[in-house]
Amino acid sequence: MKRAWTLVRRRMVSSIPVLLIVVVGTFLLLEMASGDAVDAYLVSLGGGDAGLAQSLRESYGLDRSALARLWLYVSALARLDLGVSVAFNRPILDIILERLPNTLWLMGSATVLAFTLGTLLGIVAGAKPGGAADRALSVGSLALYAIPSFWLGLVLSLVFAVQLRWFPTAGIETIASGKTGLARALDIARHLVLPVAALGMIYLALFLRMMRAGMAEVWRQDFVLAARAKGLARRRIVLRHVARNALLPLVTMLGLQAATMLGGSVVIESVFAIPGFGRLAYEAVAARDAPLLMGIIVVSAVLVIVVNLLVDLAYAWLDPRVGAGEASS
Amino acid sequence: MKRFVLRFLRSPEGVAGLILLSCLVAMALLAPVLFPRDPLAIVGRPLTAPFTDASLPLGTDRLGRDVLAGLMHGARASLLVGIFAALVAILVGAVVGTVAGFAGGLIDEALMRVVDAFQIVPGFLLALAFVSVTGPSLPVIVFAIALGAWTGPARLARAEVLSIRERDYVAAARVIGMHPAEIAFKEVLPNALPPVLALVSVIVASAVLIEAALSFLNLGDPNIVTWGSMIAEGRNVLRTAPYLSIVPGFGLVLTVLGVYLFGEGLVEGMAHRRRRQ
């Protein structure tokens, strides 16, 4: 327990400067944009006079120097205030928190699908490196790895939603269905099947290939030879000795993939019209809503830090060697 | 070198990748020869079905543009973006990694925190933001994709430099009075590069996919045809003419597959060489 706490504290302290770099970098990037949020807002209104623009800039603090605005932003951020969206005319944090659950469900389900299925198939392939199953799965996973997720999403929705009508084509739930409780959960689950499959496939292939490669590596080690010499059943050797030891690197991969998966959800949510965090990013770009885009990048960085922290904790729990000697250093 | 080529040609993955990539390069090179007209020009009736008109073998899209010409020209965009994004990413990554690893101390610490910062922001979001701020054009897209891809090479180059800078020839270069910058870039960097180059195939493949996703979201260069924009365009008529979206997707799959297979062949060739040493 103490070990976990040390790990959390260390990670939080070291992520503060990194987060600050993200904030400053994003600020500088959006500073490069021609025109500001007020311009975009006036365009959406259909124009306005210079006086209105001036008063709006004053109310948003846009008339001050870049450095003053950066300071204003960082100090507001410290109070968990991300500012107000121009396009939605609402606090940015509220919009993001409203959209985030959909994306977390999508990413969580895709991760669970990719991890379990990828690991299991990886064990099948790695049980006998060079065998028929191994070769078939290796070709299959490579092909899967090369498929763009948004295109897979389109093809899946064409086959399973348009042609076969098994699943709905778009959205997160049936609009105004009045469903509650379990019925609503099932409705959402049905809407999520295709997007989760489209988002998760590439990671399934990744985990399969990593598991297989890891197992091929472990097979060569001495303790596997010892287990064989003891006359243990092959099944037991595969599962208890080889697969178990090949599993740890996959847990690390889980954290590394969090950022790319968050990026992938932008396209998938646009294909399936899911009102989530990723689609919000696209809406922010389309509406030229710089403050919203900035908030999205900052929140996604925080999200990735949190996921990596959770992965580290899981890793420390799985492998007692991790972090044991760090308390003194 | 000759052995390396032989080993490469003996690996089935490498050969398959080589064939796929050669086809794509041929497509990209022949596009302006076979289809000198602007592939975005309207050449026939909208939604001509494939194999019905001899002059338009793959038919036309919703606006009457030649699908085959689009596919050929699309190969150009994908390959160009993939190759140049990887070049920029490797170059920036190698330089940053070398400086960090060679300088050490505070500079190293600061540069690696910047690498961390770039790594925790989703690369696609970064590219999205960058393109939306600077306006979509091919060079901007290349740079936007490289922005999210240089961290891997930087980490690898730094790790490599940390071990190289302790070697004797670096000490010798110091003794003869070479400037540290000269040592870093003339002696250390070239030797740190080979393992970093192993990342090329992964970066090219992901760059091709990111470019496709960007142009699918209408953030690609509007003046050139890309497979992503063709998929997005075909999506409007997905129910009546699904092939308009499906066919360019196969182009993407084959490109990425070719790059991966080629990369695996390269790694195989290099692994044998290293084992021999």
Coordinates of C-alpha atoms in Angstrom, one line a residue:
Chain A
M1 CA 0.0 0.0 0.0
K2 CA 2.8 2.4 0.9
R3 CA 4.6 1.4 -2.3
A4 CA 1.5 2.3 -4.3
W5 CA 1.2 5.7 -2.6
T6 CA 4.8 6.5 -3.2
L7 CA 4.4 5.7 -6.9
V8 CA 1.3 7.9 -7.2
R9 CA 3.0 10.8 -5.5
R10 CA 6.1 10.5 -7.6
R11 CA 4.1 10.4 -10.8
M12 CA 2.0 13.3 -9.9
V13 CA 4.9 15.5 -9.0
S14 CA 6.8 14.6 -12.2
S15 CA 3.7 15.2 -14.4
I16 CA 3.2 18.8 -13.4
P17 CA 6.0 20.3 -15.5
V18 CA 5.1 18.1 -18.4
L19 CA 1.5 19.3 -18.2
L20 CA 2.7 22.9 -18.0
I21 CA 4.7 22.3 -21.3
V22 CA 1.6 21.0 -22.9
V23 CA -0.4 24.0 -21.8
V24 CA 2.2 26.5 -23.0
G25 CA 2.8 24.6 -26.2
T26 CA -0.9 24.5 -27.0
F27 CA -1.3 28.2 -26.2
L28 CA 1.6 29.1 -28.6
L29 CA 0.1 26.9 -31.3
L30 CA -3.3 28.5 -31.1
E31 CA -1.7 31.9 -30.9
M32 CA -0.5 31.2 -34.5
A33 CA -4.1 31.1 -35.7
S34 CA -5.2 34.0 -37.8
G35 CA -8.2 35.6 -36.2
D36 CA -9.4 34.8 -32.6
A37 CA -12.5 33.4 -31.0
V38 CA -14.3 36.7 -31.3
D39 CA -13.8 36.7 -35.0
A40 CA -15.2 33.2 -35.3
Y41 CA -18.1 34.1 -33.1
L42 CA -18.9 37.2 -35.1
V43 CA -18.8 35.1 -38.3
S44 CA -21.3 32.7 -36.7
L45 CA -23.5 35.7 -35.9
G46 CA -23.3 36.9 -39.5
G47 CA -21.1 39.9 -38.7
G48 CA -21.1 42.7 -36.1
D49 CA -19.7 46.2 -35.6
A50 CA -16.2 47.1 -34.3
G51 CA -17.7 48.2 -31.0
L52 CA -19.2 44.8 -30.3
A53 CA -16.0 43.1 -31.2
Q54 CA -14.1 45.4 -28.9
S55 CA -16.4 44.9 -25.9
L56 CA -16.3 41.1 -26.5
R57 CA -12.5 41.1 -26.6
E58 CA -12.5 43.0 -23.4
S59 CA -14.9 40.6 -21.7
Y60 CA -12.8 37.5 -22.8
G61 CA -9.5 39.3 -21.9
L62 CA -8.4 39.0 -25.6
D63 CA -7.2 42.6 -25.8
R64 CA -4.3 42.0 -23.5
S65 CA -0.8 40.8 -24.5
A66 CA -0.1 37.1 -25.2
L67 CA 1.9 36.7 -22.0
A68 CA -0.8 38.2 -19.8
R69 CA -3.4 35.9 -21.4
L70 CA -1.2 32.9 -20.9
W71 CA -0.8 33.8 -17.2
L72 CA -4.6 34.3 -17.0
Y73 CA -5.2 30.9 -18.6
V74 CA -2.7 29.0 -16.4
S75 CA -4.0 30.6 -13.2
A76 CA -7.6 29.8 -14.2
L77 CA -6.5 26.3 -15.0
A78 CA -5.2 25.9 -11.5
R79 CA -8.7 26.6 -10.3
L80 CA -10.0 23.9 -12.8
D81 CA -11.5 26.6 -14.9
L82 CA -11.1 26.0 -18.6
G83 CA -12.9 29.1 -19.8
V84 CA -16.0 29.4 -21.9
S85 CA -16.6 27.9 -25.3
V86 CA -17.4 30.4 -28.1
A87 CA -19.4 27.9 -30.2
F88 CA -21.5 26.5 -27.4
N89 CA -21.5 29.5 -25.2
R90 CA -21.1 27.3 -22.1
P91 CA -18.2 26.5 -19.7
I92 CA -15.8 24.2 -21.5
L93 CA -15.3 21.9 -18.5
D94 CA -19.1 21.2 -18.4
I95 CA -19.2 20.3 -22.1
I96 CA -16.2 18.1 -21.8
L97 CA -17.5 16.3 -18.7
E98 CA -20.8 15.8 -20.5
R99 CA -19.1 14.2 -23.5
L100 CA -16.4 12.2 -21.7
P101 CA -18.4 9.3 -20.4
N102 CA -19.4 8.2 -24.0
T103 CA -15.8 8.2 -25.1
L104 CA -14.6 6.4 -21.9
W105 CA -17.2 3.6 -22.5
L106 CA -16.1 3.4 -26.1
M107 CA -12.4 3.3 -25.3
G108 CA -12.8 1.0 -22.3
S109 CA -14.9 -1.6 -24.2
A110 CA -12.5 -1.5 -27.1
T111 CA -9.5 -2.0 -24.8
V112 CA -11.2 -4.9 -23.0
L113 CA -12.1 -6.5 -26.3
A114 CA -8.6 -6.0 -27.8
F115 CA -6.8 -7.1 -24.7
T116 CA -8.7 -10.2 -23.9
L117 CA -9.2 -11.5 -27.5
G118 CA -5.7 -10.4 -28.5
T119 CA -4.1 -12.1 -25.6
L120 CA -6.1 -15.3 -26.0
L121 CA -5.3 -15.5 -29.8
G122 CA -1.7 -14.6 -29.0
I123 CA -1.5 -17.6 -26.6
V124 CA -3.0 -19.8 -29.3
A125 CA -0.4 -18.6 -31.8
G126 CA 2.5 -18.6 -29.3
A127 CA 1.7 -22.1 -27.9
K128 CA 3.4 -23.5 -30.9
P129 CA 5.6 -21.0 -32.8
G130 CA 5.8 -21.8 -36.5
G131 CA 2.7 -24.0 -36.4
A132 CA -0.3 -23.6 -38.7
A133 CA -2.4 -21.6 -36.2
D134 CA 0.6 -19.3 -35.7
R135 CA 1.1 -18.6 -39.3
A136 CA -2.6 -18.0 -40.0
L137 CA -2.9 -15.7 -37.1
S138 CA 0.3 -13.8 -38.0
V139 CA -0.9 -13.1 -41.5
G140 CA -4.4 -12.2 -40.3
S141 CA -3.2 -9.9 -37.6
L142 CA -0.9 -8.1 -39.9
A143 CA -3.8 -7.5 -42.3
L144 CA -5.9 -6.3 -39.5
Y145 CA -3.2 -4.0 -38.3
A146 CA -3.1 -2.3 -41.7
I147 CA -6.8 -1.4 -41.9
P148 CA -7.7 2.2 -41.2
S149 CA -10.2 2.3 -38.4
F150 CA -12.6 4.8 -40.0
W151 CA -12.8 2.7 -43.1
L152 CA -13.4 -0.5 -41.1
G153 CA -16.1 1.4 -39.3
L154 CA -17.8 2.4 -42.7
V155 CA -17.5 -1.2 -44.0
L156 CA -18.9 -2.7 -40.7
S157 CA -21.8 -0.2 -40.7
L158 CA -22.5 -1.0 -44.3
V159 CA -22.7 -4.7 -43.7
F160 CA -24.1 -5.0 -40.3
A161 CA -26.3 -1.9 -40.0
V162 CA -27.4 -1.1 -43.5
Q163 CA -27.6 -4.5 -45.1
L164 CA -28.2 -6.9 -42.2
R165 CA -29.8 -4.4 -39.9
W166 CA -28.4 -6.1 -36.9
F167 CA -27.2 -2.9 -35.3
P168 CA -28.1 0.8 -35.5
T169 CA -26.0 2.9 -37.9
A170 CA -25.3 5.9 -35.6
G171 CA -25.7 7.6 -32.3
I172 CA -25.1 6.4 -28.7
E173 CA -28.7 5.5 -27.9
T174 CA -32.2 5.6 -29.4
I175 CA -33.3 9.2 -29.3
A176 CA -36.3 9.9 -27.0
S177 CA -36.9 6.1 -26.5
G178 CA -37.8 6.8 -22.8
K179 CA -35.8 3.7 -21.9
T180 CA -34.4 3.5 -18.4
G181 CA -32.2 1.1 -16.3
L182 CA -31.3 -2.1 -17.9
A183 CA -33.2 -1.5 -21.2
R184 CA -31.3 1.7 -21.7
A185 CA -28.0 0.0 -20.9
L186 CA -28.7 -2.7 -23.5
D187 CA -29.7 0.0 -26.0
I188 CA -26.4 1.8 -25.5
A189 CA -24.5 -1.5 -25.7
R190 CA -26.2 -2.3 -29.1
H191 CA -25.1 1.1 -30.4
L192 CA -21.6 0.6 -29.2
V193 CA -20.9 -2.8 -30.8
L194 CA -19.8 -1.6 -34.2
P195 CA -17.8 1.5 -33.1
V196 CA -16.0 -0.7 -30.5
A197 CA -15.2 -3.3 -33.1
A198 CA -13.9 -0.7 -35.5
L199 CA -11.8 1.0 -32.9
G200 CA -10.5 -2.1 -31.1
M201 CA -9.5 -4.3 -34.1
I202 CA -6.1 -2.6 -34.7
Y203 CA -5.2 -2.9 -31.0
L204 CA -6.4 -6.6 -31.0
A205 CA -3.9 -7.2 -33.8
L206 CA -1.2 -5.3 -31.8
F207 CA -1.8 -7.3 -28.6
L208 CA -1.9 -10.6 -30.5
R209 CA 1.4 -9.9 -32.1
M210 CA 3.1 -8.7 -28.9
M211 CA 1.8 -11.7 -27.0
R212 CA 3.0 -14.1 -29.7
A213 CA 6.4 -12.4 -29.9
G214 CA 6.8 -12.4 -26.1
M215 CA 5.9 -16.1 -25.9
A216 CA 8.4 -17.0 -28.6
E217 CA 11.0 -15.2 -26.5
V218 CA 10.0 -17.0 -23.2
W219 CA 10.1 -20.4 -24.9
R220 CA 13.8 -20.1 -25.3
Q221 CA 14.5 -19.6 -21.6
D222 CA 15.9 -22.1 -19.2
F223 CA 13.0 -22.4 -16.8
V224 CA 10.8 -23.6 -19.6
L225 CA 13.3 -26.3 -20.4
A226 CA 13.3 -27.2 -16.7
A227 CA 9.5 -27.4 -16.6
R228 CA 9.6 -29.6 -19.6
A229 CA 12.3 -31.8 -18.0
K230 CA 10.1 -32.1 -15.0
G231 CA 7.5 -33.7 -17.3
L232 CA 4.8 -31.1 -16.8
A233 CA 1.8 -31.2 -19.1
R234 CA 2.3 -29.0 -22.2
R235 CA -0.9 -27.2 -21.4
R236 CA 0.4 -26.2 -18.0
I237 CA 3.7 -25.1 -19.4
V238 CA 2.0 -22.9 -22.0
L239 CA -0.4 -21.2 -19.6
R240 CA 1.4 -21.1 -16.3
H241 CA 5.0 -20.6 -17.4
V242 CA 5.2 -19.1 -20.9
A243 CA 2.0 -17.1 -21.3
R244 CA 2.2 -15.7 -17.7
N245 CA 5.6 -14.3 -18.2
A246 CA 4.8 -12.9 -21.6
L247 CA 1.8 -11.0 -20.3
L248 CA 3.6 -8.2 -18.4
P249 CA 4.9 -6.2 -21.4
L250 CA 1.3 -6.1 -22.7
V251 CA 0.2 -4.2 -19.6
T252 CA 2.8 -1.5 -20.3
M253 CA 1.5 -1.3 -23.9
L254 CA -2.0 -0.7 -22.5
G255 CA -0.8 2.7 -21.1
L256 CA 1.2 3.6 -24.2
Q257 CA -1.7 3.0 -26.4
A258 CA -4.1 5.3 -24.4
A259 CA -3.0 8.4 -26.3
T260 CA -3.4 6.9 -29.8
M261 CA -6.7 5.3 -28.9
L262 CA -8.0 8.7 -27.8
G263 CA -6.9 10.1 -31.2
G264 CA -8.6 7.2 -32.9
S265 CA -11.9 7.9 -31.2
V266 CA -12.0 11.3 -33.0
V267 CA -12.6 9.6 -36.3
I268 CA -14.7 6.7 -35.0
E269 CA -17.1 9.0 -33.2
S270 CA -17.4 11.0 -36.4
V271 CA -18.2 7.9 -38.4
F272 CA -20.8 6.7 -36.0
A273 CA -22.1 10.1 -34.9
I274 CA -21.4 9.4 -31.2
P275 CA -21.6 12.6 -29.2
G276 CA -18.3 12.0 -27.4
F277 CA -15.1 13.7 -26.5
G278 CA -13.4 12.9 -29.8
R279 CA -16.2 14.3 -31.9
L280 CA -16.1 17.4 -29.7
A281 CA -12.6 17.9 -30.9
Y282 CA -13.7 17.8 -34.5
E283 CA -16.6 20.1 -33.7
A284 CA -14.2 22.6 -32.1
V285 CA -12.0 22.5 -35.2
A286 CA -15.0 23.0 -37.5
A287 CA -16.3 25.9 -35.5
R288 CA -12.8 27.4 -35.1
D289 CA -13.4 27.4 -31.3
A290 CA -9.8 27.8 -30.1
P291 CA -10.5 27.9 -26.3
L292 CA -12.5 24.6 -26.6
L293 CA -9.8 23.0 -28.7
M294 CA -7.2 24.0 -26.1
G295 CA -9.3 22.7 -23.3
I296 CA -9.7 19.4 -25.1
I297 CA -6.0 19.0 -25.6
V298 CA -5.3 19.8 -22.0
V299 CA -7.9 17.3 -20.7
S300 CA -6.7 14.6 -23.1
A301 CA -3.2 15.0 -21.7
V302 CA -4.5 14.7 -18.1
L303 CA -6.5 11.7 -19.2
V304 CA -3.4 10.0 -20.7
I305 CA -1.4 10.7 -17.5
V306 CA -4.2 9.2 -15.3
V307 CA -4.4 6.1 -17.5
N308 CA -0.6 5.6 -17.4
L309 CA -0.7 6.0 -13.6
L310 CA -3.4 3.3 -13.3
V311 CA -1.4 1.1 -15.6
D312 CA 1.7 1.6 -13.4
L313 CA -0.3 0.7 -10.3
A314 CA -1.6 -2.4 -12.0
Y315 CA 1.9 -3.3 -13.0
A316 CA 3.3 -2.8 -9.5
W317 CA 0.5 -5.0 -8.2
L318 CA 1.3 -7.7 -10.8
D319 CA 5.0 -7.6 -10.4
P320 CA 6.2 -7.1 -6.8
R321 CA 9.7 -6.2 -8.0
V322 CA 8.5 -2.8 -9.4
G323 CA 9.0 0.2 -7.2
A324 CA 10.1 -1.8 -4.2
G325 CA 13.5 -0.1 -4.2
E326 CA 12.2 3.4 -5.2
A327 CA 11.2 4.5 -1.7
S328 CA 14.8 5.3 -0.8
S329 CA 15.8 6.9 -4.0
Chain B
M1 CA 25.5 -4.9 -48.3
K2 CA 25.2 -7.6 -50.9
R3 CA 24.5 -10.2 -48.2
F4 CA 21.9 -7.9 -46.7
V5 CA 20.1 -7.7 -50.0
L6 CA 20.2 -11.5 -50.3
R7 CA 18.9 -12.0 -46.8
F8 CA 16.2 -9.5 -47.5
L9 CA 15.1 -11.2 -50.7
R10 CA 15.0 -14.5 -48.8
S11 CA 12.4 -13.3 -46.3
P12 CA 8.9 -13.8 -47.7
E13 CA 7.6 -10.7 -45.9
G14 CA 10.3 -8.5 -47.4
V15 CA 9.6 -9.7 -50.9
A16 CA 5.8 -9.3 -50.6
G17 CA 6.4 -5.8 -49.2
L18 CA 8.8 -5.0 -52.0
I19 CA 6.3 -6.1 -54.6
L20 CA 3.4 -4.2 -53.1
L21 CA 5.5 -1.0 -52.7
S22 CA 6.8 -1.2 -56.2
C23 CA 3.3 -1.4 -57.5
L24 CA 2.3 1.6 -55.5
V25 CA 5.4 3.6 -56.6
A26 CA 4.7 2.7 -60.2
M27 CA 1.1 3.9 -59.7
A28 CA 2.3 7.1 -58.2
L29 CA 4.8 7.7 -61.0
L30 CA 2.5 6.8 -63.8
A31 CA -0.4 8.8 -62.6
P32 CA 0.6 12.1 -64.3
V33 CA 1.6 10.2 -67.4
L34 CA -1.6 8.1 -67.8
F35 CA -4.0 10.8 -66.4
P36 CA -2.4 14.1 -67.2
R37 CA -5.7 15.9 -66.5
D38 CA -6.6 17.2 -63.0
P39 CA -8.1 14.2 -61.2
L40 CA -10.5 16.6 -59.6
A41 CA -12.0 17.6 -63.0
I42 CA -15.4 16.5 -64.0
V43 CA -15.1 14.1 -66.9
G44 CA -18.3 12.2 -67.2
R45 CA -21.9 11.7 -65.9
P46 CA -22.0 11.5 -62.1
L47 CA -22.1 8.0 -60.6
T48 CA -21.2 6.1 -63.8
A49 CA -21.0 2.4 -62.7
P50 CA -17.6 0.7 -63.0
F51 CA -16.9 -1.4 -66.1
T52 CA -19.7 0.3 -68.2
D53 CA -17.7 2.9 -70.0
A54 CA -14.4 2.0 -71.6
S55 CA -12.9 5.5 -71.2
L56 CA -13.8 5.5 -67.5
P57 CA -13.0 1.9 -66.4
L58 CA -13.8 2.3 -62.7
G59 CA -16.7 4.8 -63.3
T60 CA -17.2 8.2 -61.7
D61 CA -18.1 9.5 -58.3
R62 CA -21.0 11.7 -57.2
L63 CA -19.6 14.7 -59.1
G64 CA -18.6 12.9 -62.2
R65 CA -14.9 12.6 -61.5
D66 CA -12.8 9.7 -62.8
V67 CA -12.4 7.1 -60.0
L68 CA -9.3 5.4 -61.5
A69 CA -7.5 8.7 -62.0
G70 CA -8.3 9.5 -58.4
L71 CA -6.9 6.2 -57.2
M72 CA -3.7 6.7 -59.1
H73 CA -3.1 10.3 -58.0
G74 CA -4.2 9.3 -54.5
A75 CA -1.2 6.9 -54.3
R76 CA 1.1 9.9 -54.9
A77 CA -0.4 11.9 -51.9
S78 CA -0.2 8.9 -49.5
L79 CA 3.3 7.9 -50.4
L80 CA 4.6 11.5 -50.4
V81 CA 3.0 12.3 -47.0
G82 CA 4.2 9.0 -45.5
I83 CA 7.8 9.4 -46.7
F84 CA 8.3 13.0 -45.9
A85 CA 6.6 12.8 -42.5
A86 CA 8.9 10.0 -41.5
L87 CA 11.9 11.9 -42.8
V88 CA 11.1 15.0 -40.8
A89 CA 10.2 12.9 -37.7
I90 CA 13.5 10.9 -37.8
L91 CA 15.6 14.0 -38.5
V92 CA 14.1 16.1 -35.7
G93 CA 14.0 13.1 -33.3
A94 CA 17.6 12.2 -34.1
V95 CA 18.9 15.7 -33.6
V96 CA 16.9 16.3 -30.3
G97 CA 17.9 12.8 -29.0
T98 CA 21.6 13.4 -29.8
V99 CA 21.7 16.8 -28.2
A100 CA 19.9 15.5 -25.1
G101 CA 22.1 12.4 -24.8
F102 CA 25.3 14.2 -25.6
A103 CA 24.8 17.3 -23.5
G104 CA 23.3 15.6 -20.5
G105 CA 22.4 17.4 -17.3
L106 CA 19.9 20.2 -17.4
I107 CA 19.5 20.3 -21.2
D108 CA 18.8 16.6 -21.3
E109 CA 16.3 16.9 -18.5
A110 CA 14.5 19.8 -20.2
L111 CA 14.4 18.2 -23.7
M112 CA 13.1 14.9 -22.3
R113 CA 10.3 16.7 -20.5
V114 CA 9.3 18.2 -23.8
V115 CA 9.4 14.7 -25.3
D116 CA 7.1 13.6 -22.5
A117 CA 4.7 16.4 -23.2
F118 CA 4.5 15.5 -26.9
Q119 CA 4.0 11.9 -26.0
I120 CA 1.0 12.4 -23.7
V121 CA -0.9 14.5 -26.2
P122 CA -2.7 12.2 -28.7
G123 CA -0.8 12.6 -32.0
F124 CA -4.0 12.8 -34.0
L125 CA -5.4 15.6 -31.9
L126 CA -2.1 17.5 -32.3
A127 CA -2.2 17.1 -36.0
L128 CA -5.9 18.1 -36.1
A129 CA -5.2 21.3 -34.1
F130 CA -2.1 22.2 -36.1
V131 CA -3.8 21.7 -39.4
S132 CA -6.8 23.7 -38.3
V133 CA -4.6 26.6 -37.1
T134 CA -2.3 26.8 -40.1
G135 CA -4.7 25.8 -42.9
P136 CA -4.6 22.5 -44.8
S137 CA -1.8 22.1 -47.4
L138 CA 0.5 19.2 -48.1
P139 CA 3.6 20.6 -46.3
V140 CA 1.5 21.6 -43.3
I141 CA 0.0 18.1 -43.1
V142 CA 3.5 16.5 -43.3
F143 CA 4.7 18.7 -40.5
A144 CA 1.6 18.2 -38.4
I145 CA 2.0 14.4 -38.6
A146 CA 5.7 14.6 -37.8
L147 CA 4.9 16.7 -34.8
G148 CA 3.3 13.6 -33.1
A149 CA 5.9 11.1 -34.4
W150 CA 9.4 12.5 -33.6
T151 CA 9.3 11.4 -29.9
G152 CA 10.0 7.7 -30.6
P153 CA 13.1 8.4 -32.7
A154 CA 14.2 11.0 -30.1
R155 CA 14.1 8.5 -27.2
L156 CA 15.8 5.8 -29.2
A157 CA 18.6 8.1 -30.4
R158 CA 19.2 9.4 -26.9
A159 CA 19.5 5.9 -25.5
E160 CA 21.9 5.0 -28.3
V161 CA 24.0 8.2 -27.8
L162 CA 24.3 7.6 -24.1
S163 CA 26.1 4.3 -24.8
I164 CA 28.1 5.7 -27.7
R165 CA 29.5 8.7 -26.0
E166 CA 31.5 6.5 -23.6
R167 CA 33.3 4.8 -26.5
D168 CA 37.0 5.2 -27.1
Y169 CA 36.7 7.0 -30.5
V170 CA 34.6 9.7 -28.9
A171 CA 37.3 10.2 -26.2
A172 CA 39.9 10.2 -29.0
A173 CA 37.9 13.0 -30.8
R174 CA 37.9 15.0 -27.6
V175 CA 41.6 14.6 -27.1
I176 CA 42.4 15.9 -30.6
G177 CA 40.4 19.0 -29.7
M178 CA 37.2 18.6 -31.8
H179 CA 34.4 20.9 -30.9
P180 CA 31.6 19.1 -28.8
A181 CA 29.0 20.0 -31.4
E182 CA 31.2 18.5 -34.1
I183 CA 31.7 15.3 -32.1
A184 CA 28.0 15.0 -31.5
F185 CA 26.9 15.4 -35.1
K186 CA 29.9 14.0 -37.0
E187 CA 31.0 11.1 -34.8
V188 CA 28.0 10.2 -32.6
L189 CA 24.9 10.8 -34.6
P190 CA 25.8 8.7 -37.6
N191 CA 26.5 5.8 -35.4
A192 CA 23.3 6.2 -33.4
L193 CA 21.2 6.3 -36.5
P194 CA 20.8 2.6 -37.6
P195 CA 18.5 1.5 -34.7
V196 CA 16.4 4.7 -35.2
L197 CA 16.0 3.9 -38.8
A198 CA 14.2 0.6 -37.8
L199 CA 11.3 2.9 -36.8
V200 CA 10.9 4.2 -40.3
S201 CA 8.3 1.6 -41.5
V202 CA 6.1 2.1 -38.4
I203 CA 6.2 5.9 -38.8
V204 CA 5.5 5.8 -42.5
A205 CA 2.6 3.5 -42.0
S206 CA 1.0 5.5 -39.2
A207 CA 1.6 8.7 -41.2
V208 CA -0.3 7.3 -44.2
L209 CA -3.2 6.4 -41.8
I210 CA -3.2 9.8 -40.1
E211 CA -3.2 11.6 -43.4
A212 CA -6.1 9.5 -44.6
A213 CA -8.1 10.1 -41.4
L214 CA -7.4 13.9 -41.7
S215 CA -8.6 14.1 -45.2
F216 CA -11.5 11.9 -44.3
L217 CA -12.5 14.6 -41.8
N218 CA -12.2 17.2 -44.6
L219 CA -8.9 18.6 -43.2
G220 CA -6.8 17.4 -46.1
D221 CA -5.4 19.6 -48.8
P222 CA -8.5 20.5 -50.8
N223 CA -6.5 20.8 -54.1
I224 CA -5.3 17.3 -54.4
V225 CA -7.0 13.9 -54.5
T226 CA -6.3 11.6 -51.5
W227 CA -7.8 8.2 -50.7
G228 CA -9.1 9.6 -47.5
S229 CA -11.1 12.3 -49.2
M230 CA -12.3 9.8 -51.8
I231 CA -13.7 7.6 -49.0
A232 CA -15.3 10.7 -47.4
E233 CA -16.8 11.7 -50.7
G234 CA -18.2 8.2 -51.3
R235 CA -19.7 8.1 -47.9
N236 CA -22.4 10.4 -49.1
V237 CA -23.7 7.7 -51.4
L238 CA -22.7 4.7 -49.2
R239 CA -26.0 2.9 -49.6
T240 CA -26.3 3.2 -53.4
A241 CA -22.6 3.1 -54.5
P242 CA -20.6 1.6 -51.7
Y243 CA -17.6 0.7 -53.9
L244 CA -16.7 4.5 -54.0
S245 CA -15.7 4.3 -50.4
I246 CA -14.5 0.7 -50.3
V247 CA -12.0 0.7 -53.2
P248 CA -9.8 3.6 -52.0
G249 CA -9.8 1.9 -48.6
F250 CA -8.2 -1.2 -50.1
G251 CA -5.5 1.2 -51.5
L252 CA -4.7 2.3 -48.0
V253 CA -4.7 -1.3 -46.6
L254 CA -2.3 -2.4 -49.3
T255 CA 0.0 0.6 -48.8
V256 CA 0.2 0.1 -45.0
L257 CA 0.6 -3.6 -45.4
G258 CA 3.4 -3.1 -48.0
V259 CA 5.2 -0.7 -45.7
Y260 CA 5.0 -3.1 -42.7
L261 CA 6.1 -6.1 -44.7
F262 CA 8.9 -4.2 -46.3
G263 CA 10.0 -3.0 -42.8
E264 CA 9.9 -6.6 -41.4
G265 CA 12.1 -7.7 -44.3
L266 CA 14.6 -4.9 -43.5
V267 CA 14.7 -5.9 -39.8
E268 CA 15.2 -9.5 -40.8
G269 CA 18.1 -8.5 -43.0
M270 CA 19.7 -6.3 -40.4
A271 CA 19.1 -8.9 -37.6
H272 CA 21.1 -11.5 -39.5
R273 CA 23.9 -9.0 -40.1
R274 CA 24.1 -8.1 -36.4
R275 CA 24.2 -11.7 -35.4
R276 CA 27.1 -12.3 -37.7
Q277 CA 29.2 -9.5 -36.1

